[in-house]
Amino acid sequence: MKYLFATVLIMMMNSVFSSDFYSPNGNIKLTVTLEEGQIYYFVSFKQKIVIKNSRLQIETEKEGQILNDLVETSSTSKTIDELWNPILGEQSEIRNHCIEVMKVFEQKNSGIKTIITFRLYNHGIAFRYEFPLQKNLNYFNIKNEQTEFRLTGNHKAFWLPADFDSQEYSYSEGRISDIDNNTIDLNNGIALKSIPSRFAVQSPLMMKTDDGIYLNIFEAAVDNYPVMHLSVDKANFAFTSLLPSNPLGIKAYLQTPAKTPWRTILLADNAANLLESNIILNLNEPCKIENTDWIKPVKYVGIWWEMHVGLSTWDYKGSKSAHSFYQEETVQTKHGATTENAMRYIDFAEKHQFDAVLIEGWNIGWEDWFGNWKEDVFDFTTPYPDFDLPKIASYAQSKGVKLIMHHETSGSASNYERHLDRAFNLMKEYQYPAVKTGYVGKIIPRGEYHDGQTMVNHYHHIVKRAAEYQIVVNSHESSRPTGMHRTWPNYIAAEAARGNEFNGWSIGNPPAHETILPFTRLLGGPMDYTPGIFEIKMNVYDSSKSFQVHTTLAKQLALYVTMYSPLQMAADLPENYERYADAFQFIKDVALDWQKSIYLHAEPGDYLVVARKEKIGERWFIGAITDENDREINLGFSFLDKEKTYEATIYSDSPEAHWQTNPKAYTIRKINITQQSSLKLQLAPGGGAAISLKPLNN
Amino acid sequence: MKYLFATVLIMMMNSVFSSDFYSPNGNIKLTVTLEEGQIYYFVSFKQKIVIKNSRLQIETEKEGQILNDLVETSSTSKTIDELWNPILGEQSEIRNHCIEVMKVFEQKNSGIKTIITFRLYNHGIAFRYEFPLQKNLNYFNIKNEQTEFRLTGNHKAFWLPADFDSQEYSYSEGRISDIDNNTIDLNNGIALKSIPSRFAVQSPLMMKTDDGIYLNIFEAAVDNYPVMHLSVDKANFAFTSLLPSNPLGIKAYLQTPAKTPWRTILLADNAANLLESNIILNLNEPCKIENTDWIKPVKYVGIWWEMHVGLSTWDYKGSKSAHSFYQEETVQTKHGATTENAMRYIDFAEKHQFDAVLIEGWNIGWEDWFGNWKEDVFDFTTPYPDFDLPKIASYAQSKGVKLIMHHETSGSASNYERHLDRAFNLMKEYQYPAVKTGYVGKIIPRGEYHDGQTMVNHYHHIVKRAAEYQIVVNSHESSRPTGMHRTWPNYIAAEAARGNEFNGWSIGNPPAHETILPFTRLLGGPMDYTPGIFEIKMNVYDSSKSFQVHTTLAKQLALYVTMYSPLQMAADLPENYERYADAFQFIKDVALDWQKSIYLHAEPGDYLVVARKEKIGERWFIGAITDENDREINLGFSFLDKEKTYEATIYSDSPEAHWQTNPKAYTIRKINITQQSSLKLQLAPGGGAAISLKPLNN
């Protein structure tokens, strides 16, 4: 760490009732006041108030409200300006530049001390509650956190209903005053929903004011604490933190010294700035893994989509019935994870130089894995009889292809923890370097939520144990990330949002979906969205099905660039890639780890254009996507090396393309590009474009 | 298994409203009736009704009461008569001789099938609910079990208050009509109490009718189901099963085929017969461990009592404070589990030919282990800096002494499961063949009870995993055993009752305590009572303390025989044993595994005399104990080999001995004994006698 500026120290005893602080560039002003013993904060961005008098409060089980009747005992501030290098990332170097303000408060009667630490960045502020080691507070239980975010107008919001068990919704776009979970179509393919109230949304909550300010409420470094949702006071445009409880009504069990996650408010008048801010990552702890050589990007294929489209099953018998004893159905389909099929995918991965193959449905337990709240559903170590684990593993090794283990838990975290060492030891024995975990179903320990403290700790436990085994983790149906992959870079990706899979068997994801995710879910960390579905319409598998991917084929390619992740799947079937081999070339080429990323054009819910330069090498990749509207993008290339001429391969929608009526109409052309070039990209409705730029040998 | 009698099959369809069944010797009659679609049962013993019309009912979460509106669809009965050999036990061979009756019932509207299986033994009956695989019942949740035991009079009862977290009470002795948990002195040293209601008791519940019938309500083979307590209807002398719920109000999550534990009613007109019945063991499944060679009795000493009497501490700093940062107390005492002290105990064990040494307080976490409901309190693998694990382990190996690992969990079962493989691997690395587990504190997962389904499954999980590692388990503060040690003989002992330790620092255990335990707690399995405290009064350690063991020294010796356990501790300090080396000789000599056991005299709450012959060899050991009253025992020896003359060493109370005023007055004498001999034993108030009988070389 390099502290470029000197630390500024201000000591104030019992005298200050209001104090102002500014972001390094002066654009953001934070005011903290103590009014009648209560802490409030205000925020303005470029002279406009964006957060008005919002109260901070914590209620504990025994001590009650510990942030009233306060005196401020000290206030210190310092400048942080440091550079650091993520192990994998959108940039090879990230600057953490902010003003940090620490205010110490003491409750008059109890003597309980609480510190509020603020950080002011050029594109947002963050703050958290800290409970230092002290005589009057040792073990304590959070009964409620009432952090307010009082906004100044009826902004446009991209919101998901608050749900303590799922984030797999499509975004609703509308005014704050229109937020109402009763308006959500719940026939959306989500298996388990736990919506705590009608007027409550998830964070990250992306908003835009009428005067063009982008405002995002989120959190960073959620650890040993539940996930923050937001209650909505629609009349006052005010949000209050809403945390899931355990079955005893407690939000978090803490011991001093303790810290809550950072509560963040990102601010920008240009949407691209918001995406480039890195604030969430900067608020997380530095990497805790000493040797990270083994943490590498993963481009993979897998036995997975064939189950989603109904060509094969996870379970051995192809029946998916709990009691095959009684449910003597005709076997309608076949098991996906066979030795033969695994070897076919390994061959495909080798041929097309993928890093790895994921195989789901390899282990016993899929007969009644779903919806039964069963504790000991999987053992994570016993393959089905038609899955020859040693043979497959040695075949993969002989081909230089890695295997990704699959650990579906059915939500039974207790069962997974019980088997974890055995499961990871099996992985090491057969040289699986990566695991995809899954949490489909109601949580066990029963009464816990996916987003509660217990489960947050569980996910981190898995990641930390995996690090000891040098295993990278891609978790599905876990709580959405909040930058932990800085600290534990083996937490390579997560799902934790509505992924591409919903297009296979539900009303799917509207074309705008992928233009919103970067402003919400992706702020917290990489997503395993599983792009690359070329066979857009599901009626090719089953003529009775009207399901489809809500993009063009070209947009599926663009997603590899617009949705940052160091783990990316080519999700479609090998045979579909063979059929569209020219388009497939982009997926084969695209990098996963970056030296720099430039958000060229961005508007949540409308479009996104990103250019990224690979970390090692000189190639650039550009992704451009649009929502349901067609769009013309004027692309400049000033970011390119001025010395070089690049061969650009442009994968774009054909003029007649349309996500619904003609999704597979694409064109591929090659042109030379220099820093001075400009290019018009035509994006079809629900369309996109992907470009790879390779320097020509001069 | 040998079926000595033919199977009798009776098929009855929808016609039978009442049927009678008899125990093999005809002493017990069971009547099962179906009245208005409800099942009732009656029991008589030697023509006297002991259980009157008692209803059986199960309520599930979704289906409601599933045992009303029934028709009986079949009834079958058969005789079971088989012999089996416990791995460790009071006998080398046990006869399982009973009539088994299976009645299948179907609920008219739902079609749900339930089987009630009864077993009639000569000294008791048992029954359980079975839910077979069926279309109409797959996953289901027990909301309530309402099994009635309607007694016929206001019997004398030895009862403990129902408590879902502790059995560590002294027994109250009185009429059923006097049962009232408000009468209990709760200042009894029990750290965590969860008494669900004022009028409820624990099982096993030992009773005696006015006409001299001994009647005990208990259960066997509790697995995947909570522990059964009993609600009391004092007016009607009726008990109903009372099960702890999880925090969501569910008692058990089951999937068909499923079985509840056996509900048992032991019956005898001679108290000794009840102790010899083996019914609880017979109701458990045969041994599931293939190779049991590694399961051996364990006689041990340990670094343990010195902490109880205040000479040393579990924690490293000797402060026991959570935040030594603030609580800068003077270090008043010293850490017990040091390398030097461990080696001292190993030397002592070697010198006196003990199998093993237990060392508690060896691992980090004891600073704030207690009372904080902390999840990650211990890691089970990191020794304190003054405990040189490799050195101690290799020293023990060089001396031929085993080590017993200690795993205190503080009730945080989730944390223990998370660390289990690492903890067991450490044990294997350092050749620890046994573990003592502990569950002092509120359970995590939070909201669960020690006696709930989740924890019952946890204890069994630990035992099963331990079996895979060839580790024997001695669990403390777990739910009381119900014969599982037949199935998993590596579950070598448990505490699960008020042990000797309470005499060290609380009002202690009254002199009658050890005369009741064989009729209650010990019916379910061996107890690690930790007898052998020679230094009876705690004022030798701290003159301000008035605590004391409520027995004479001689009675402490007798407990090694009267309280069966294949794991026995010599609990006192080495220096105390050196001081009373002649009495210590009995502890060194006494066997732990038996060819046969004969209960010569028994009356719960009063006295107990047991003779046991060692499993391999010809020695006999006799233990005799009394309550607070002195007693003369006339001992015959008809059980001895008539060919042999035995040298008997008799350890008995001196004439002036008294548990309170003169507890250490004992005499040791040697006489020759044959089958024809008789002997008068004088037991002091709170006293006892121990005899070892060694055949003389003829």
CSV table of N, CA and C in Angstrom, one decimal, chain A residues 552-555 557-558 583 624 649-655 657 663-669 679-684 687-691:
chain,number,residue,atom,x,y,z
A,552,THR,N,-30.5,-12.1,-29.7
A,552,THR,CA,-29.9,-12.7,-30.9
A,552,THR,C,-28.7,-13.6,-30.6
A,553,LEU,N,-28.3,-14.3,-31.5
A,553,LEU,CA,-27.1,-15.1,-31.4
A,553,LEU,C,-25.9,-14.2,-31.2
A,554,ALA,N,-25.8,-13.1,-31.9
A,554,ALA,CA,-24.7,-12.2,-31.8
A,554,ALA,C,-24.6,-11.6,-30.4
A,555,LYS,N,-25.7,-11.3,-29.8
A,555,LYS,CA,-25.7,-10.8,-28.5
A,555,LYS,C,-25.2,-11.8,-27.5
A,557,LEU,N,-22.8,-13.7,-28.0
A,557,LEU,CA,-21.3,-13.6,-28.1
A,557,LEU,C,-20.9,-12.4,-27.3
A,558,ALA,N,-21.6,-11.3,-27.5
A,558,ALA,CA,-21.2,-10.0,-26.8
A,558,ALA,C,-21.2,-10.1,-25.3
A,583,ALA,N,-19.2,-18.6,-35.7
A,583,ALA,CA,-19.5,-17.7,-34.5
A,583,ALA,C,-18.9,-18.2,-33.3
A,624,ALA,N,-21.0,-5.3,-27.4
A,624,ALA,CA,-22.1,-4.2,-27.4
A,624,ALA,C,-23.4,-4.9,-27.4
A,649,THR,N,-12.3,-8.8,-36.0
A,649,THR,CA,-13.3,-9.7,-36.5
A,649,THR,C,-14.6,-9.3,-35.8
A,650,ILE,N,-15.6,-8.9,-36.7
A,650,ILE,CA,-16.8,-8.3,-36.1
A,650,ILE,C,-18.0,-9.3,-36.3
A,651,TYR,N,-18.5,-9.7,-35.2
A,651,TYR,CA,-19.6,-10.6,-35.1
A,651,TYR,C,-20.9,-9.8,-34.8
A,652,SER,N,-21.7,-9.6,-35.8
A,652,SER,CA,-22.8,-8.7,-35.5
A,652,SER,C,-24.2,-9.3,-36.1
A,653,ASP,N,-25.2,-8.7,-35.6
A,653,ASP,CA,-26.6,-9.0,-36.1
A,653,ASP,C,-26.7,-8.7,-37.6
A,654,SER,N,-27.3,-9.6,-38.3
A,654,SER,CA,-27.6,-9.3,-39.7
A,654,SER,C,-28.7,-8.2,-39.7
A,655,PRO,N,-28.9,-7.5,-40.8
A,655,PRO,CA,-29.9,-6.4,-40.8
A,655,PRO,C,-31.3,-6.9,-40.5
A,657,ALA,N,-32.0,-9.3,-38.5
A,657,ALA,CA,-32.1,-10.1,-37.2
A,657,ALA,C,-33.0,-9.4,-36.2
A,663,PRO,N,-33.5,-14.7,-34.6
A,663,PRO,CA,-32.4,-14.5,-33.7
A,663,PRO,C,-31.1,-15.0,-34.2
A,664,LYS,N,-31.1,-15.9,-35.1
A,664,LYS,CA,-29.8,-16.5,-35.5
A,664,LYS,C,-29.1,-15.9,-36.7
A,665,ALA,N,-29.7,-14.7,-37.1
A,665,ALA,CA,-29.1,-14.1,-38.3
A,665,ALA,C,-28.0,-13.2,-37.9
A,666,TYR,N,-26.8,-13.7,-38.2
A,666,TYR,CA,-25.6,-12.9,-37.9
A,666,TYR,C,-24.6,-12.9,-39.1
A,667,THR,N,-23.7,-11.9,-39.0
A,667,THR,CA,-22.7,-11.8,-40.0
A,667,THR,C,-21.3,-11.7,-39.3
A,668,ILE,N,-20.3,-12.2,-40.0
A,668,ILE,CA,-19.0,-12.1,-39.5
A,668,ILE,C,-18.1,-11.4,-40.6
A,669,ARG,N,-17.4,-10.4,-40.2
A,669,ARG,CA,-16.6,-9.8,-41.2
A,669,ARG,C,-15.3,-9.4,-40.6
A,679,LEU,N,-16.4,3.1,-36.3
A,679,LEU,CA,-17.2,2.0,-36.8
A,679,LEU,C,-18.7,2.2,-36.3
A,680,LYS,N,-19.6,2.0,-37.3
A,680,LYS,CA,-21.0,2.0,-36.9
A,680,LYS,C,-21.4,0.5,-36.7
A,681,LEU,N,-22.0,0.2,-35.5
A,681,LEU,CA,-22.5,-1.1,-35.3
A,681,LEU,C,-24.0,-1.1,-35.2
A,682,GLN,N,-24.6,-1.9,-36.0
A,682,GLN,CA,-26.1,-2.0,-36.0
A,682,GLN,C,-26.5,-3.1,-35.1
A,683,LEU,N,-27.2,-2.8,-34.0
A,683,LEU,CA,-27.7,-3.8,-33.1
A,683,LEU,C,-29.2,-4.1,-33.4
A,684,ALA,N,-29.5,-5.3,-33.6
A,684,ALA,CA,-30.9,-5.6,-33.8
A,684,ALA,C,-31.7,-5.5,-32.5
A,687,GLY,N,-30.4,-7.4,-29.7
A,687,GLY,CA,-29.2,-7.9,-30.4
A,687,GLY,C,-27.9,-7.4,-29.7
A,688,GLY,N,-26.8,-7.6,-30.4
A,688,GLY,CA,-25.5,-7.2,-29.9
A,688,GLY,C,-24.5,-7.5,-30.9
A,689,ALA,N,-23.3,-7.1,-30.6
A,689,ALA,CA,-22.1,-7.3,-31.4
A,689,ALA,C,-20.9,-7.6,-30.6
A,690,ALA,N,-20.1,-8.5,-31.2
A,690,ALA,CA,-18.8,-8.8,-30.5
A,690,ALA,C,-17.7,-8.6,-31.5
A,691,ILE,N,-16.6,-8.1,-31.0
A,691,ILE,CA,-15.5,-7.8,-31.8
A,691,ILE,C,-14.2,-8.3,-31.2
